[in-house]
Amino acid sequence: MGRRIAVIPGDGIGPEVIAQGRRVLEAAASRQGVSLECVEYDVGADRYLRTGEILPESVFSELQQADAIYLGAVGDPRVENPHYAAGILLRLRFELDLWVNLRPSLLMAPELTPLKDAPQIDLVVVRENTEGAYVGIGGQFKRGTADEIAIQEDVNTRKGVERVIRYAFELAATRRAAGRPGRVVMVDKSNALYHGHDLWQRVFALERERAPGTEADHLYVDVAAMQLVKNPARFDVIVTSNMFGDILSDLASQLVGGLGLAPSANLNPQTRRGLFEPVHGSAPRHAGKGTANPMGAILSGALLLRHLGLERAAEEVEQAVAASVRAGSTTGDLGGRLDTSAVGEAVLERLGERIEAWPRS
Ligand code: NAD
Ligand code: IPM
Ligand code: MN
C-alpha cells in the first residue's frame, strides 16, 4: 500500500538534507514492500521573495490530506518579515494541532559527546508544541520611540498542559516496558512564572497520582540545564513548555553529537497527523557547500516511518545511521570527511545491517 508524504525541502540546507532523507526513507520502506509517494511543495524563501506567498491555502489543504509531512528547514537571511517562519512552521504546528514535539537524544558512539567519561545518554524531550510564548498574542505600542512597549503573552491552558504531561507519562511507561528507566522529569519556572507554571505544577501532581508506578520529579529550567550537562544519564523523559523545550532540545542535541544529528516529530496522537523535521534550522553558512549533515533529517525520516507503522523500516534506518557514525562515515561536524550525499549513500549501504548494543524502541 502506498503512503503519501508531503515534502517541504524549504530553505538553506533544507533541500540538501531532505534529498538524502528521501533516498533513505524510500529505500527503507521499499525493503518492507511499501512504496512512499513523495510530493514536493515549493514553499520557502524563494517562493516568498518571488510571489509574496508564505504558505498558500491550496498547499496548506494538500498538506492536511497527507499521511505525513517531511520538512527540511525554514529561515533565510534575505527574508526580513518576522512572520515568515511562524507563517510556515508554527502555522502547521498550530493549525494541525500537532501538540507534542518529540526530540530524542541518543548517544550513538562515545566520541560524539563533549562530556567526560561518555555517559549513557538516551533521553527524549517532550516539548509542548501549540501554546506558551509561541502563540503570538501581544503587540507593540509606540514602536520605535523611547516609550515603546512590547508584550508577548505566555499562554498555558489546562487542556494543553494536561495532554502533554499525560503523554509524557504514557511515553515513560512505554519506555519502561522496553527496558529503559521510564522516568519523567517535568521542567518549568514556576518560582518566577507563578501564574502560568503553577498550572504545570498542579497538573503534574495530578498526572503523577494517575501513574503511581512511574518515577517522576520536577526541576526548574535553570537547574535542568545545569543537570543535563552535569548528569545527563539521570534523564529519560523530559516534559516541558514550548520555549523551554526549544532551548533544552538544542542543549541535549549537543550532548550526543550536535544539531546535525538531532531528529524531531511533531505529532497529534489523536488525529495521527505528523510533521517530521530535523531540530536544526537552515544553517545558511553551510548551504550549497555539501557540508550539511543529513543524519538529523534521515533520523526524522525514521520517526516518520515509525509513525506510519513501519517499525522495522524505522529501526533499520536508525541502525544504519548508528553504524555509519561508528564507522566514521560522517560529515565534518562529526569529525568525518564525507559530503552530504556521500553520508546519505553510506547510510543507504548499511540498511539491514544490525549493530551491537542498540536500545530497543
Ligand atoms: P541552525 O540550526 O540553522 O544552525 C546553527 C549552527 O548549527 C550552524 O551554523 C551549524 O554550525 C550547525 N548546524 C545546524 N545544522 C547542521 C547540519 N545539518 N550539519 C552541520 N551543521 C549544522 O540555527 P540558526 O543559525 O540559529 O538559524 C538559521 C535559520 O534557520 C534562521 O532563520 C532560523 O530562524 C531558522 N531555523 C529554522 C528551524 C526549522 O525550520 N525547524 C529551526 C531552527 C532555526
Ligand atoms: C525549532 C525552531 C523553531 C522553534 C523556530 C524556527 C520558530 O527553532 O523548531 O526548534 O523555535 O520552534
Ligand atoms: Mn529550535
Short mmCIF file of N, CA and C and ligand atoms in Angstrom, two decimals, residues 103 127 134 246-247 249-250 279, ligand 3:
data_model
loop_
_atom_site.label_atom_id
_atom_site.label_comp_id
_atom_site.label_asym_id
_atom_site.label_seq_id
_atom_site.Cartn_x
_atom_site.Cartn_y
_atom_site.Cartn_z
N ARG A 103 11.65 15.07 20.79
CA ARG A 103 13.03 15.34 20.37
C ARG A 103 13.98 14.41 21.12
N ARG A 127 8.21 18.24 24.10
CA ARG A 127 8.02 19.68 24.10
C ARG A 127 6.57 20.00 23.78
N TYR A 134 4.75 31.02 22.27
CA TYR A 134 4.78 30.96 20.81
C TYR A 134 3.45 31.34 20.15
N ASP A 246 12.30 24.08 23.27
CA ASP A 246 13.14 24.53 22.16
C ASP A 246 14.59 24.62 22.62
N ILE A 247 14.80 25.25 23.75
CA ILE A 247 16.16 25.51 24.23
C ILE A 247 16.82 24.22 24.73
N SER A 249 16.20 21.21 23.99
CA SER A 249 16.47 20.18 22.97
C SER A 249 17.73 20.51 22.17
N ASP A 250 18.03 21.78 21.94
CA ASP A 250 19.32 22.11 21.31
C ASP A 250 20.46 21.72 22.24
N VAL A 279 15.91 18.97 14.02
CA VAL A 279 15.81 20.05 15.01
C VAL A 279 16.52 21.31 14.51
MN MN B 3 14.87 25.40 17.90
#
